[in-house]
Coordinates of C-alpha atoms and ligand atoms in Angstrom, one line a residue:
X1 CA -77.0 8.6 -73.0
X2 CA -77.4 12.2 -74.3
X3 CA -79.2 12.3 -77.8
X4 CA -77.8 15.7 -78.7
X5 CA -74.2 14.5 -78.6
X6 CA -74.9 11.2 -80.3
X7 CA -72.1 10.7 -82.9
X8 CA -72.8 9.8 -86.5
X9 CA -70.5 7.1 -87.5
X10 CA -70.5 3.5 -86.1
X11 CA -66.9 3.5 -84.8
X12 CA -67.4 6.9 -83.3
X13 CA -70.6 5.7 -81.7
X14 CA -68.8 2.7 -80.3
X15 CA -66.0 5.0 -79.0
X16 CA -68.6 7.3 -77.3
X17 CA -70.3 4.3 -75.7
X18 CA -67.0 3.2 -74.2
X19 CA -67.1 5.0 -70.8
X20 CA -70.7 3.7 -70.3
X21 CA -69.6 0.2 -71.3
X22 CA -66.7 0.5 -69.1
X23 CA -68.7 1.2 -66.0
X24 CA -71.2 -1.6 -66.8
X25 CA -68.2 -3.9 -67.2
X26 CA -66.6 -2.8 -64.0
X27 CA -69.9 -3.1 -62.2
X28 CA -70.5 -6.6 -63.7
X29 CA -67.0 -7.6 -62.7
X30 CA -67.5 -6.4 -59.1
X31 CA -70.8 -8.2 -59.0
X32 CA -69.3 -11.4 -60.3
X33 CA -66.5 -11.1 -57.8
X34 CA -68.9 -10.5 -54.9
X35 CA -71.1 -13.3 -56.1
X36 CA -68.2 -15.7 -56.1
X37 CA -67.0 -14.5 -52.7
X38 CA -70.5 -14.9 -51.3
X39 CA -70.7 -18.3 -52.9
X40 CA -67.4 -19.4 -51.2
X41 CA -68.5 -18.0 -47.9
X42 CA -71.7 -19.8 -48.1
X43 CA -70.0 -23.2 -48.3
X44 CA -67.8 -22.6 -45.3
X45 CA -70.2 -21.3 -42.6
X46 CA -72.3 -23.6 -40.5
X47 CA -74.2 -21.2 -38.3
X48 CA -77.2 -19.7 -40.2
X49 CA -77.0 -16.4 -38.3
X50 CA -73.3 -15.9 -38.9
X51 CA -73.8 -16.9 -42.5
X52 CA -76.5 -14.3 -43.2
X53 CA -74.6 -11.7 -41.2
X54 CA -71.6 -12.0 -43.4
X55 CA -73.5 -12.4 -46.6
X56 CA -75.5 -9.1 -46.2
X57 CA -72.3 -7.2 -45.5
X58 CA -70.7 -8.6 -48.6
X59 CA -73.6 -7.9 -50.8
X60 CA -74.1 -4.4 -49.4
X61 CA -70.5 -3.5 -49.9
X62 CA -70.0 -5.3 -53.2
X63 CA -73.1 -4.0 -54.9
X64 CA -73.0 -0.6 -53.2
X65 CA -76.6 -0.8 -51.9
X66 CA -78.1 1.5 -49.3
X67 CA -79.5 -1.4 -47.2
X68 CA -79.5 -5.2 -47.4
X69 CA -81.5 -7.3 -45.0
X70 CA -81.9 -11.0 -44.7
X71 CA -85.2 -12.2 -43.2
X72 CA -86.0 -15.7 -42.0
X73 CA -89.4 -17.3 -41.6
X74 CA -89.8 -18.7 -38.1
X75 CA -90.0 -22.5 -37.7
X76 CA -93.7 -22.2 -36.8
X77 CA -94.1 -20.3 -40.1
X78 CA -96.1 -17.5 -38.6
X79 CA -93.5 -14.7 -38.5
X80 CA -90.6 -13.2 -40.4
X81 CA -87.5 -12.2 -38.4
X82 CA -84.8 -9.8 -39.6
X83 CA -81.8 -12.1 -39.0
X84 CA -79.1 -9.8 -40.4
X85 CA -78.9 -6.3 -41.8
X86 CA -76.2 -4.1 -43.3
X87 CA -76.2 -0.5 -44.5
X88 CA -78.3 2.4 -43.3
X89 CA -81.9 3.3 -42.4
X90 CA -83.1 -0.2 -42.4
X91 CA -84.9 -2.1 -39.6
X92 CA -82.9 -3.4 -36.7
X93 CA -82.0 -7.1 -36.7
X94 CA -84.2 -9.1 -34.4
X95 CA -87.4 -7.3 -35.7
X96 CA -90.2 -9.8 -35.8
X97 CA -93.2 -9.3 -38.1
X98 CA -96.2 -11.5 -38.3
X99 CA -96.6 -12.9 -41.9
X100 CA -99.9 -11.2 -42.2
X101 CA -98.5 -7.7 -41.3
X102 CA -99.2 -6.5 -44.8
X103 CA -95.6 -5.2 -45.3
X104 CA -93.9 -5.9 -48.6
X105 CA -91.3 -8.2 -47.0
X106 CA -93.8 -10.4 -45.2
X107 CA -95.8 -10.6 -48.4
X108 CA -92.8 -12.0 -50.2
X109 CA -92.2 -14.4 -47.3
X110 CA -95.9 -15.4 -47.4
X111 CA -96.3 -15.7 -51.2
X112 CA -92.8 -16.4 -52.5
X113 CA -93.2 -13.7 -55.1
X114 CA -90.7 -11.1 -55.8
X115 CA -91.4 -7.5 -55.0
X116 CA -90.1 -4.4 -56.6
X117 CA -90.9 -0.7 -55.9
X118 CA -89.6 2.7 -56.5
X119 CA -88.8 3.4 -52.9
X120 CA -89.5 2.6 -49.3
X121 CA -92.2 4.4 -47.2
X122 CA -90.0 4.6 -44.1
X123 CA -86.8 5.5 -46.0
X124 CA -87.3 8.5 -48.2
X125 CA -83.8 8.4 -49.6
X126 CA -84.3 4.9 -51.0
X127 CA -85.1 5.2 -54.7
X128 CA -85.5 1.5 -55.5
X129 CA -86.3 -1.6 -53.5
X130 CA -86.2 -5.2 -54.5
X131 CA -87.2 -8.0 -52.3
X132 CA -86.3 -11.5 -53.4
X133 CA -87.7 -14.7 -51.8
X134 CA -85.2 -17.1 -50.3
X135 CA -86.9 -20.3 -51.5
X136 CA -86.2 -24.0 -51.8
X137 CA -88.7 -25.7 -54.0
X138 CA -92.1 -24.7 -52.7
X139 CA -90.8 -23.6 -49.3
X140 CA -90.1 -20.0 -48.6
X141 CA -87.4 -19.8 -46.0
X142 CA -87.1 -16.0 -45.9
X143 CA -86.4 -13.0 -48.0
X144 CA -83.5 -10.8 -49.1
X145 CA -84.4 -7.1 -49.0
X146 CA -82.3 -4.7 -51.1
X147 CA -82.5 -1.0 -51.2
X148 CA -80.6 1.5 -53.4
X149 CA -80.3 5.3 -53.4
X150 CA -80.2 5.1 -57.2
X151 CA -83.3 4.6 -59.3
X152 CA -83.4 1.8 -61.9
X153 CA -80.5 0.1 -60.4
X154 CA -82.1 -3.4 -60.5
X155 CA -81.5 -4.1 -64.2
X156 CA -82.4 -7.4 -65.8
X157 CA -78.8 -8.6 -65.5
X158 CA -78.4 -7.5 -61.9
X159 CA -81.6 -9.2 -60.9
X160 CA -80.5 -12.4 -62.5
X161 CA -77.3 -12.3 -60.5
X162 CA -79.2 -11.4 -57.3
X163 CA -81.7 -14.2 -57.9
X164 CA -78.9 -16.7 -58.3
X165 CA -77.4 -15.4 -55.1
X166 CA -80.7 -15.7 -53.3
X167 CA -81.0 -19.3 -54.5
X168 CA -77.5 -20.0 -53.2
X169 CA -78.3 -18.4 -49.8
X170 CA -81.4 -20.4 -49.5
X171 CA -79.5 -23.6 -50.0
X172 CA -76.8 -22.6 -47.6
X173 CA -79.2 -21.6 -44.9
X174 CA -81.0 -24.9 -45.3
X175 CA -77.7 -26.8 -45.1
X176 CA -76.7 -24.8 -42.0
X177 CA -80.1 -25.5 -40.5
X178 CA -79.7 -29.2 -41.2
X179 CA -76.3 -29.2 -39.7
X180 CA -77.5 -27.3 -36.7
X181 CA -80.3 -29.8 -36.2
X182 CA -78.0 -32.7 -36.6
X183 CA -75.7 -31.1 -34.0
X184 CA -78.7 -30.6 -31.7
X185 CA -79.8 -34.1 -32.1
X186 CA -76.4 -35.4 -31.3
X187 CA -76.1 -33.2 -28.4
X188 CA -79.6 -34.3 -27.3
X189 CA -78.8 -38.0 -27.6
X190 CA -75.6 -37.6 -25.7
X191 CA -77.0 -35.4 -22.9
X192 CA -80.1 -37.5 -22.6
X193 CA -78.1 -40.7 -22.2
X194 CA -75.9 -39.1 -19.6
X195 CA -78.9 -37.5 -17.8
X196 CA -80.9 -40.8 -17.9
X197 CA -78.0 -42.5 -16.3
X198 CA -77.6 -39.9 -13.6
X199 CA -81.3 -39.6 -12.9
X200 CA -81.9 -43.4 -12.7
X201 CA -79.1 -43.6 -10.1
X202 CA -81.1 -41.5 -7.7
X203 CA -83.9 -43.1 -5.9
X204 CA -84.6 -40.3 -3.4
X205 CA -88.0 -38.8 -4.2
X206 CA -87.2 -35.7 -2.1
X207 CA -84.1 -34.8 -4.0
X208 CA -84.8 -36.1 -7.5
X209 CA -87.2 -33.3 -8.9
X210 CA -84.5 -30.7 -8.0
X211 CA -81.8 -32.8 -9.8
X212 CA -84.1 -33.0 -12.8
X213 CA -84.3 -29.2 -13.1
X214 CA -80.6 -28.8 -12.6
X215 CA -79.9 -31.2 -15.5
X216 CA -82.6 -29.7 -17.7
X217 CA -80.8 -26.4 -17.6
X218 CA -78.0 -28.0 -19.5
X219 CA -80.2 -28.8 -22.4
X220 CA -82.9 -26.1 -22.4
X221 CA -81.8 -22.7 -21.0
X222 CA -84.5 -21.0 -18.8
X223 CA -85.0 -18.3 -16.3
X224 CA -87.6 -20.2 -14.2
X225 CA -88.6 -23.8 -14.2
X226 CA -90.6 -26.2 -12.1
X227 CA -91.6 -29.8 -11.8
X228 CA -95.3 -29.8 -11.2
X229 CA -97.1 -32.9 -10.2
X230 CA -100.8 -33.4 -10.4
X231 CA -102.3 -33.7 -6.9
X232 CA -106.1 -34.3 -7.4
X233 CA -107.7 -31.2 -8.9
X234 CA -104.5 -29.1 -8.7
X235 CA -100.9 -29.0 -9.7
X236 CA -98.3 -28.5 -7.0
X237 CA -94.7 -27.6 -7.3
X238 CA -92.4 -30.6 -6.4
X239 CA -89.3 -28.6 -7.2
X240 CA -88.4 -25.3 -8.8
X241 CA -85.4 -23.3 -9.9
X242 CA -85.3 -19.5 -10.4
X243 CA -88.1 -18.6 -8.1
X244 CA -87.2 -15.7 -5.9
X245 CA -88.9 -17.1 -2.8
X246 CA -88.4 -20.8 -2.2
X247 CA -90.9 -21.0 0.7
X248 CA -93.7 -19.3 -1.3
X249 CA -92.9 -21.4 -4.4
X250 CA -93.4 -24.6 -2.5
X251 CA -96.9 -23.4 -1.5
X252 CA -98.0 -22.7 -5.0
X253 CA -101.0 -24.8 -6.0
X254 CA -102.5 -24.2 -9.3
X255 CA -106.0 -25.3 -9.7
X256 CA -106.6 -27.2 -13.0
X257 CA -109.3 -25.3 -14.8
X258 CA -111.4 -26.8 -17.6
X259 CA -109.5 -24.9 -20.3
X260 CA -106.1 -25.3 -18.7
X261 CA -103.1 -25.7 -21.0
X262 CA -102.1 -28.6 -18.7
X263 CA -105.2 -30.5 -19.9
X264 CA -104.0 -30.0 -23.5
X265 CA -100.7 -31.6 -22.5
X266 CA -102.6 -34.5 -20.9
X267 CA -104.7 -34.9 -24.1
X268 CA -102.0 -34.6 -26.6
X269 CA -99.1 -36.1 -24.6
X270 CA -96.9 -33.7 -26.4
X271 CA -94.9 -30.7 -25.4
X272 CA -96.5 -27.3 -26.0
X273 CA -94.9 -23.9 -26.1
X274 CA -96.3 -20.3 -26.1
X275 CA -94.4 -17.3 -27.5
X276 CA -96.1 -14.8 -25.2
X277 CA -98.3 -15.8 -22.3
X278 CA -99.3 -12.1 -21.8
X279 CA -101.3 -12.5 -25.1
X280 CA -103.0 -15.6 -23.9
X281 CA -106.5 -14.7 -22.5
X282 CA -107.0 -16.1 -19.0
X283 CA -103.3 -17.0 -18.4
X284 CA -102.8 -16.9 -14.6
X285 CA -99.7 -15.0 -13.6
X286 CA -98.4 -15.3 -10.0
X287 CA -98.4 -11.7 -8.8
X288 CA -95.1 -11.9 -6.9
X289 CA -93.2 -13.3 -9.9
X290 CA -91.7 -11.2 -12.6
X291 CA -93.5 -11.9 -15.9
X292 CA -91.8 -14.4 -18.1
X293 CA -93.3 -14.3 -21.5
X294 CA -92.2 -17.5 -23.1
X295 CA -93.6 -20.7 -21.7
X296 CA -92.8 -24.4 -22.6
X297 CA -94.5 -27.4 -21.0
X298 CA -93.6 -31.0 -21.4
X299 CA -95.8 -33.8 -19.9
X300 CA -94.4 -36.3 -17.4
X301 CA -95.9 -39.6 -18.6
X302 CA -95.8 -42.8 -16.5
X303 CA -97.3 -45.9 -17.9
X304 CA -99.4 -44.0 -20.3
X305 CA -100.7 -41.6 -17.6
X306 CA -99.7 -38.0 -17.4
X307 CA -98.6 -37.4 -13.7
X308 CA -97.6 -33.8 -14.1
X309 CA -95.4 -31.6 -16.3
X310 CA -92.1 -29.8 -16.5
X311 CA -92.9 -26.1 -16.9
X312 CA -90.1 -23.9 -18.3
X313 CA -90.2 -20.1 -18.8
X314 CA -88.0 -17.4 -20.3
X315 CA -88.3 -13.6 -19.9
X316 CA -88.3 -12.6 -23.6
X317 CA -91.1 -13.5 -25.9
X318 CA -90.8 -16.3 -28.5
X319 CA -87.7 -17.8 -26.8
X320 CA -88.5 -21.5 -27.3
X321 CA -88.2 -23.4 -30.6
X322 CA -89.4 -26.7 -31.7
X323 CA -86.0 -28.1 -30.9
X324 CA -86.3 -26.9 -27.3
X325 CA -89.7 -28.6 -27.1
X326 CA -88.3 -31.8 -28.5
X327 CA -85.4 -31.7 -25.9
X328 CA -87.7 -30.9 -23.0
X329 CA -90.1 -33.7 -24.0
X330 CA -87.3 -36.3 -24.4
X331 CA -86.0 -35.1 -21.1
X332 CA -89.4 -35.3 -19.4
X333 CA -89.7 -39.0 -20.4
X334 CA -86.4 -39.7 -18.7
X335 CA -87.4 -37.7 -15.7
X336 CA -90.8 -39.4 -15.5
X337 CA -89.1 -42.8 -15.4
X338 CA -86.8 -41.7 -12.7
X339 CA -89.6 -40.2 -10.7
X340 CA -91.6 -43.4 -11.0
X341 CA -88.6 -45.5 -10.0
X342 CA -88.0 -43.3 -7.0
X343 CA -91.7 -43.6 -6.0
X344 CA -91.7 -47.3 -6.3
X345 CA -88.5 -47.6 -4.4
X346 CA -90.0 -45.4 -1.6
X347 CA -93.1 -47.6 -1.5
X348 CA -91.0 -50.7 -1.5
X349 CA -88.9 -49.4 1.4
X350 CA -92.0 -48.6 3.4
X351 CA -93.4 -52.0 2.7
X352 CA -90.0 -53.5 3.7
X353 CA -89.9 -51.5 6.9
X354 CA -93.5 -52.7 7.8
X355 CA -92.5 -56.3 7.0
X356 CA -89.4 -56.0 9.1
X357 CA -91.5 -54.7 12.0
X358 CA -93.9 -57.6 11.5
X359 CA -91.1 -60.0 11.4
X360 CA -89.7 -58.7 14.7
X361 CA -93.1 -59.0 16.3
X362 CA -93.3 -62.6 15.0
X363 CA -89.8 -63.4 16.5
X364 CA -90.8 -61.8 19.7
X365 CA -94.0 -63.8 19.8
X366 CA -92.2 -67.1 19.1
X367 CA -89.8 -66.4 21.9
X368 CA -92.4 -65.4 24.5
X369 CA -94.8 -68.2 23.6
X370 CA -91.9 -70.7 23.6
X371 CA -90.7 -69.7 27.1
X372 CA -94.2 -69.4 28.5
X373 CA -95.2 -72.8 27.3
X374 CA -92.1 -74.7 28.2
X375 CA -92.3 -74.4 31.9
X376 CA -95.9 -75.8 32.4
X377 CA -95.2 -78.4 29.7
X378 CA -92.2 -79.6 31.6
X379 CA -94.3 -79.9 34.7
X380 CA -97.1 -81.8 32.9
X381 CA -94.5 -84.1 31.2
X382 CA -92.8 -84.8 34.5
X383 CA -96.0 -85.4 36.4
X384 CA -97.4 -87.7 33.7
X385 CA -94.2 -89.8 33.8
X386 CA -94.5 -90.0 37.6
X387 CA -98.2 -91.0 37.2
X388 CA -97.2 -93.8 34.9
X389 CA -95.1 -95.3 37.6
X390 CA -97.8 -95.2 40.3
X391 CA -99.1 -98.7 41.2
X392 CA -102.7 -97.6 40.9
X393 CA -102.3 -97.0 37.2
X394 CA -100.0 -100.0 36.6
X395 CA -102.9 -102.5 36.9
X396 CA -105.4 -100.4 35.0
X397 CA -105.1 -101.1 31.2
X398 CA -107.4 -98.2 30.2
X399 CA -105.7 -95.7 32.5
X400 CA -102.3 -96.7 31.1
X401 CA -103.4 -96.2 27.5
X402 CA -104.7 -92.7 28.5
X403 CA -101.5 -91.8 30.2
X404 CA -99.4 -93.1 27.2
X405 CA -101.5 -90.9 24.9
X406 CA -101.2 -87.9 27.2
X407 CA -97.4 -88.4 27.4
X408 CA -96.9 -88.7 23.6
X409 CA -99.1 -85.6 23.0
X410 CA -97.1 -83.7 25.6
X411 CA -93.8 -84.9 24.1
X412 CA -94.9 -83.7 20.7
X413 CA -95.9 -80.3 22.1
X414 CA -92.6 -80.2 23.9
X415 CA -90.7 -80.8 20.7
X416 CA -92.6 -78.1 19.0
X417 CA -91.9 -75.6 21.8
X418 CA -88.2 -76.6 21.6
X419 CA -88.3 -76.0 17.9
X420 CA -89.8 -72.5 18.5
X421 CA -87.1 -71.7 21.0
X422 CA -84.4 -73.0 18.5
X423 CA -85.9 -70.7 15.8
X424 CA -86.0 -67.8 18.1
X425 CA -82.3 -68.3 19.0
X426 CA -81.5 -68.5 15.3
X427 CA -83.5 -65.3 14.7
X428 CA -81.7 -63.4 17.5
X429 CA -78.4 -65.0 16.6
X430 CA -78.0 -66.3 20.1
X431 CA -77.7 -70.0 19.0
X432 CA -74.9 -71.4 21.1
X433 CA -72.7 -73.7 19.0
X434 CA -70.1 -75.9 20.7
X435 CA -67.6 -77.1 18.1
X436 CA -65.8 -80.3 18.7
X437 CA -64.5 -83.0 16.3
X438 CA -67.3 -85.5 15.8
X439 CA -67.9 -88.5 13.5
X440 CA -70.6 -87.0 11.3
X441 CA -71.4 -90.3 9.7
X442 CA -72.2 -91.8 13.1
X443 CA -74.5 -88.9 13.9
X444 CA -76.5 -89.4 10.7
X445 CA -76.7 -93.1 11.3
X446 CA -77.9 -92.5 14.8
X447 CA -80.7 -90.3 13.4
X448 CA -81.6 -93.0 10.9
X449 CA -81.8 -95.5 13.7
X450 CA -84.0 -93.2 15.8
X451 CA -86.6 -93.3 13.0
X452 CA -86.2 -96.9 12.0
X453 CA -89.5 -97.8 13.7
X454 CA -91.4 -95.0 12.0
X455 CA -90.0 -96.1 8.6
X456 CA -91.0 -99.7 9.3
X457 CA -94.5 -98.6 10.2
X458 CA -94.8 -96.8 6.8
X459 CA -93.0 -99.6 4.9
X460 CA -90.3 -97.3 3.8
X461 CA -86.9 -98.7 2.8
X462 CA -83.8 -97.0 4.2
X463 CA -80.6 -97.0 2.2
X464 CA -77.4 -95.5 3.5
X465 CA -74.3 -95.1 1.5
X466 CA -70.8 -93.7 2.3
X467 CA -71.7 -92.6 5.8
X468 CA -69.1 -94.9 7.5
X469 CA -66.3 -93.4 5.5
X470 CA -66.9 -89.8 6.4
X471 CA -64.1 -88.1 8.4
X472 CA -64.5 -86.2 11.6
X473 CA -66.0 -82.8 11.3
X474 CA -65.6 -79.8 13.7
X475 CA -69.3 -79.3 14.6
X476 CA -71.9 -79.3 17.4
X477 CA -73.2 -82.8 17.7
X478 CA -76.5 -81.9 19.3
X479 CA -77.3 -79.3 16.6
X480 CA -76.4 -81.8 13.9
X481 CA -78.7 -84.4 15.4
X482 CA -81.5 -81.8 15.2
X483 CA -80.6 -80.9 11.7
X484 CA -80.7 -84.4 10.3
X485 CA -83.7 -85.3 12.4
X486 CA -85.7 -82.6 10.6
X487 CA -84.5 -83.7 7.2
X488 CA -85.3 -87.4 7.9
X489 CA -88.7 -86.6 9.4
X490 CA -89.6 -84.6 6.3
X491 CA -88.4 -87.4 4.0
X492 CA -90.6 -89.8 5.9
X493 CA -93.5 -87.4 6.0
X494 CA -93.6 -86.5 2.3
X495 CA -93.0 -90.0 0.9
X496 CA -95.9 -92.3 0.4
X497 CA -95.8 -95.8 2.0
X498 CA -93.6 -98.4 0.2
X499 CA -91.2 -95.6 -0.9
X500 CA -87.5 -95.4 -0.1
X501 CA -85.2 -93.0 1.6
X502 CA -81.5 -92.9 0.7
X503 CA -78.9 -91.1 2.8
X504 CA -75.4 -90.6 1.2
X505 CA -72.2 -89.2 2.5
X506 CA -69.3 -88.0 0.4
X507 CA -66.1 -86.1 1.0
X508 CA -66.3 -83.2 -1.5
X509 CA -62.7 -82.1 -1.2
X510 CA -60.1 -81.6 1.5
X511 CA -62.4 -79.0 3.1
X512 CA -65.9 -80.2 3.0
X513 CA -68.3 -83.1 3.3
X514 CA -71.8 -83.5 1.8
X515 CA -74.7 -85.4 3.1
X516 CA -77.7 -85.9 0.8
X517 CA -81.1 -87.1 2.0
X518 CA -83.0 -88.4 -1.0
X519 CA -86.6 -89.5 -0.9
X520 CA -89.1 -90.9 -3.4
X521 CA -91.8 -88.5 -2.2
X522 CA -94.1 -85.9 -3.6
X523 CA -91.4 -83.5 -4.5
X524 CA -91.2 -79.6 -4.3
X525 CA -92.1 -77.0 -7.0
X526 CA -89.2 -74.9 -8.1
X527 CA -91.1 -71.8 -6.9
X528 CA -91.0 -73.1 -3.3
X529 CA -87.5 -74.5 -3.2
X530 CA -86.0 -71.4 -1.5
X531 CA -89.0 -70.3 0.5
X532 CA -89.4 -73.6 2.4
X533 CA -86.4 -72.7 4.4
X534 CA -88.2 -69.7 5.9
X535 CA -89.9 -70.2 9.2
X536 CA -93.6 -71.1 9.1
X537 CA -93.4 -71.5 5.4
X538 CA -95.5 -74.3 4.0
X539 CA -96.1 -75.0 0.4
X540 CA -99.9 -75.1 0.9
X541 CA -99.9 -78.6 -0.5
X542 CA -100.0 -80.2 2.9
X543 CA -103.7 -81.2 3.0
X544 CA -104.2 -82.6 6.4
X545 CA -102.5 -81.5 9.6
X546 CA -102.6 -84.8 11.3
X547 CA -100.9 -84.8 14.7
X548 CA -98.6 -87.8 13.8
X549 CA -95.1 -86.5 13.2
X550 CA -94.2 -89.1 10.6
X551 CA -97.6 -89.7 9.0
X552 CA -97.7 -89.3 5.2
X553 CA -98.2 -85.5 4.6
X554 CA -98.6 -85.2 8.3
X555 CA -97.8 -81.5 8.3
X556 CA -96.1 -79.6 11.1
X557 CA -95.5 -76.1 12.3
X558 CA -93.2 -75.2 9.4
X559 CA -90.1 -74.8 11.5
X560 CA -88.0 -77.8 10.6
X561 CA -86.2 -76.5 7.6
X562 CA -85.8 -73.0 9.1
X563 CA -83.9 -74.7 12.0
X564 CA -82.0 -76.9 9.6
X565 CA -80.8 -73.9 7.7
X566 CA -80.0 -72.0 10.9
X567 CA -77.8 -74.9 12.1
X568 CA -76.1 -75.3 8.8
X569 CA -75.3 -71.6 8.6
X570 CA -74.0 -71.5 12.1
X571 CA -71.5 -74.1 10.9
X572 CA -70.6 -72.0 7.9
X573 CA -72.2 -74.6 5.5
X574 CA -74.8 -74.6 2.9
X575 CA -78.2 -76.3 2.5
X576 CA -80.3 -76.6 -0.6
X577 CA -82.9 -78.8 -2.2
X578 CA -83.2 -80.2 -5.7
X579 CA -86.5 -81.6 -7.0
X580 CA -88.1 -81.8 -10.4
X581 CA -91.3 -80.4 -9.0
X582 CA -94.4 -81.4 -7.0
X583 CA -96.4 -84.3 -8.2
X584 CA -98.3 -86.6 -5.8
X585 CA -98.9 -89.3 -8.3
X586 CA -95.6 -89.5 -10.1
X587 CA -93.6 -88.8 -6.9
X588 CA -90.4 -87.3 -8.4
X589 CA -88.8 -87.1 -5.0
X590 CA -86.6 -84.5 -3.3
X591 CA -82.9 -84.3 -2.6
X592 CA -81.8 -82.2 0.4
X593 CA -78.0 -81.4 0.2
X594 CA -76.1 -80.4 3.3
X595 CA -72.5 -79.3 2.8
X596 CA -70.4 -78.7 5.9
X597 CA -66.9 -77.5 6.3
X598 CA -64.5 -80.0 8.0
X599 CA -62.9 -77.2 10.1
X600 CA -64.2 -74.0 11.6
X601 CA -62.2 -70.9 10.8
Ligands
ADP1 P1 -93.2 -78.7 8.1 O1 -92.7 -80.0 7.6 O2 -93.4 -78.6 9.6 O3 -94.4 -78.1 7.4 P2 -90.6 -77.8 7.3 O4 -89.9 -76.5 7.5 O5 -89.9 -79.0 7.7 O6 -92.1 -77.6 7.9 O7 -90.9 -77.9 5.8 C1 -91.5 -76.8 5.1 C2 -92.3 -77.3 3.9 O8 -91.4 -77.8 2.9 C3 -93.2 -78.4 4.2 O9 -94.5 -78.0 4.6 C4 -93.3 -79.2 2.9 O10 -94.3 -78.6 2.0 C5 -92.0 -78.9 2.2 N1 -91.0 -80.1 2.4 C6 -90.1 -80.2 3.3 N2 -89.4 -81.4 3.1 C7 -90.0 -82.0 2.0 C8 -89.8 -83.2 1.3 N3 -88.8 -84.1 1.7 N4 -90.6 -83.5 0.3 C9 -91.5 -82.6 -0.1 N5 -91.8 -81.5 0.5 C10 -91.0 -81.2 1.6

């Protein structure tokens, strides 16, 4: 106000003050309106960048400032970035300054203290500058930089309004960040679930690393990326995306040096990211690759061991955030599981192929040995039988005993060779089955009768039940004889003297009959109840391999049940055993069930 024209009287003075009061009032009204509009805007926007972009424009227009800039402190807390700017002669959005740059705005971000000055070094037309911290409690989230072409524009009132605005902006930015983070987390959870499902469905170790990178691109954008697996003292690329030369990329082997960043991943088991690898001393760049400045690495951890890493790069500096690291690392855990599964599956497949080969060799051996042994055995058996009839031996008691022994040994061998041939036919699916209607009860009773002497010798009681009532069954009589012989021989063999063997027959329904051979023997552990049907499988509990076929725990070649199962399956039936377990003192016994269809399809 001009002192020379100052009026004398109070009313006059008031009247003279009017235009000034009027402008102040108008200005205050505009400020209030701007503040309220900014406030409204703050509550509706959810993207922090959008939000700041609009707010600076509103403040710059509403308050008539020369320049308004909104700075944000990076997540790492080491830099301030100009997120949004409006007006003239200010810095360009995206400018990044380290917090220790010494500039007024970074000082405000670092200390949280306001700054006011009568101008700006780089902007001669600015006559006043005010920088307000955007703070929430102790945390400085950024700064609001305001410049005016008029001096002394930042009056006490105006500052109060601006401080209030800064407070509101800080809250809104925080909310927007929280919302964004929540969205990211949701997105992460959803994509990871989906990715986990997809990755775990692939068991192909060749194709999986490539799939992993393809899927990673959906959660963390990158220019180049690779799955690197540790191979002794080096890392090799198992898959890559974005490399210009696929062949050369495959050959990349990076030696792990003592101060390698990979070793930091191994140590910390956490993701790491670098804003600018060109600033990292000793960082090894591949000469034929364009320089990508941002790097992010996430360890691949399998059973607590780091087996490699996923390495992701972007062209521009400081491209990765803590959220990207979180995503990459969660992703890497899924990928590691999938890689390990695929590796195990591969190993399993190889082991399976080897076993299959061994199994074929075994079948072939049984077949050849069976055929080769049978012919000479037939000759020996025939000649021994002839010898028995010769008069020279008839009168000689000792010679007769020797011949009887030879014949019984040869017959046992003959049976074993026949069993081997049976098994080899079952293996090669060449078992001939001649179906005809037969009285199955009669066959079972005949087998029991065949072993009556052996049972008597061992003082075993035989109980049969329901066999006479069984109907006729479409089956191969010779094979059924073999089947039940093996079961009855086992029942005798694994039951101590004085025990009992019960054989029952029932009609299950209009389609099937069931014969059960029950003994009071040593029983079978649950762990063996499936395996005993495999050829040559013995439980290991057979202590002595005595030659007697029906001696207690006499042992045998381990073929009986394999043949029994082969015969039952050839009839479209089912065989299984029930037993409470193996116990040679308590003798819980075993029950072998054979269920056969009445008719063949
Ligand atoms: P083998 O009797 O020649 O050893 P098998 O194939 O007939 O071969 O039987 C396989 C294994 O199953 C036997 O070694 C034995 O351990 C077990 N086993 C079979 N039948 C019985 C049974 N009735 N009681 C207890 N164990 C049995």
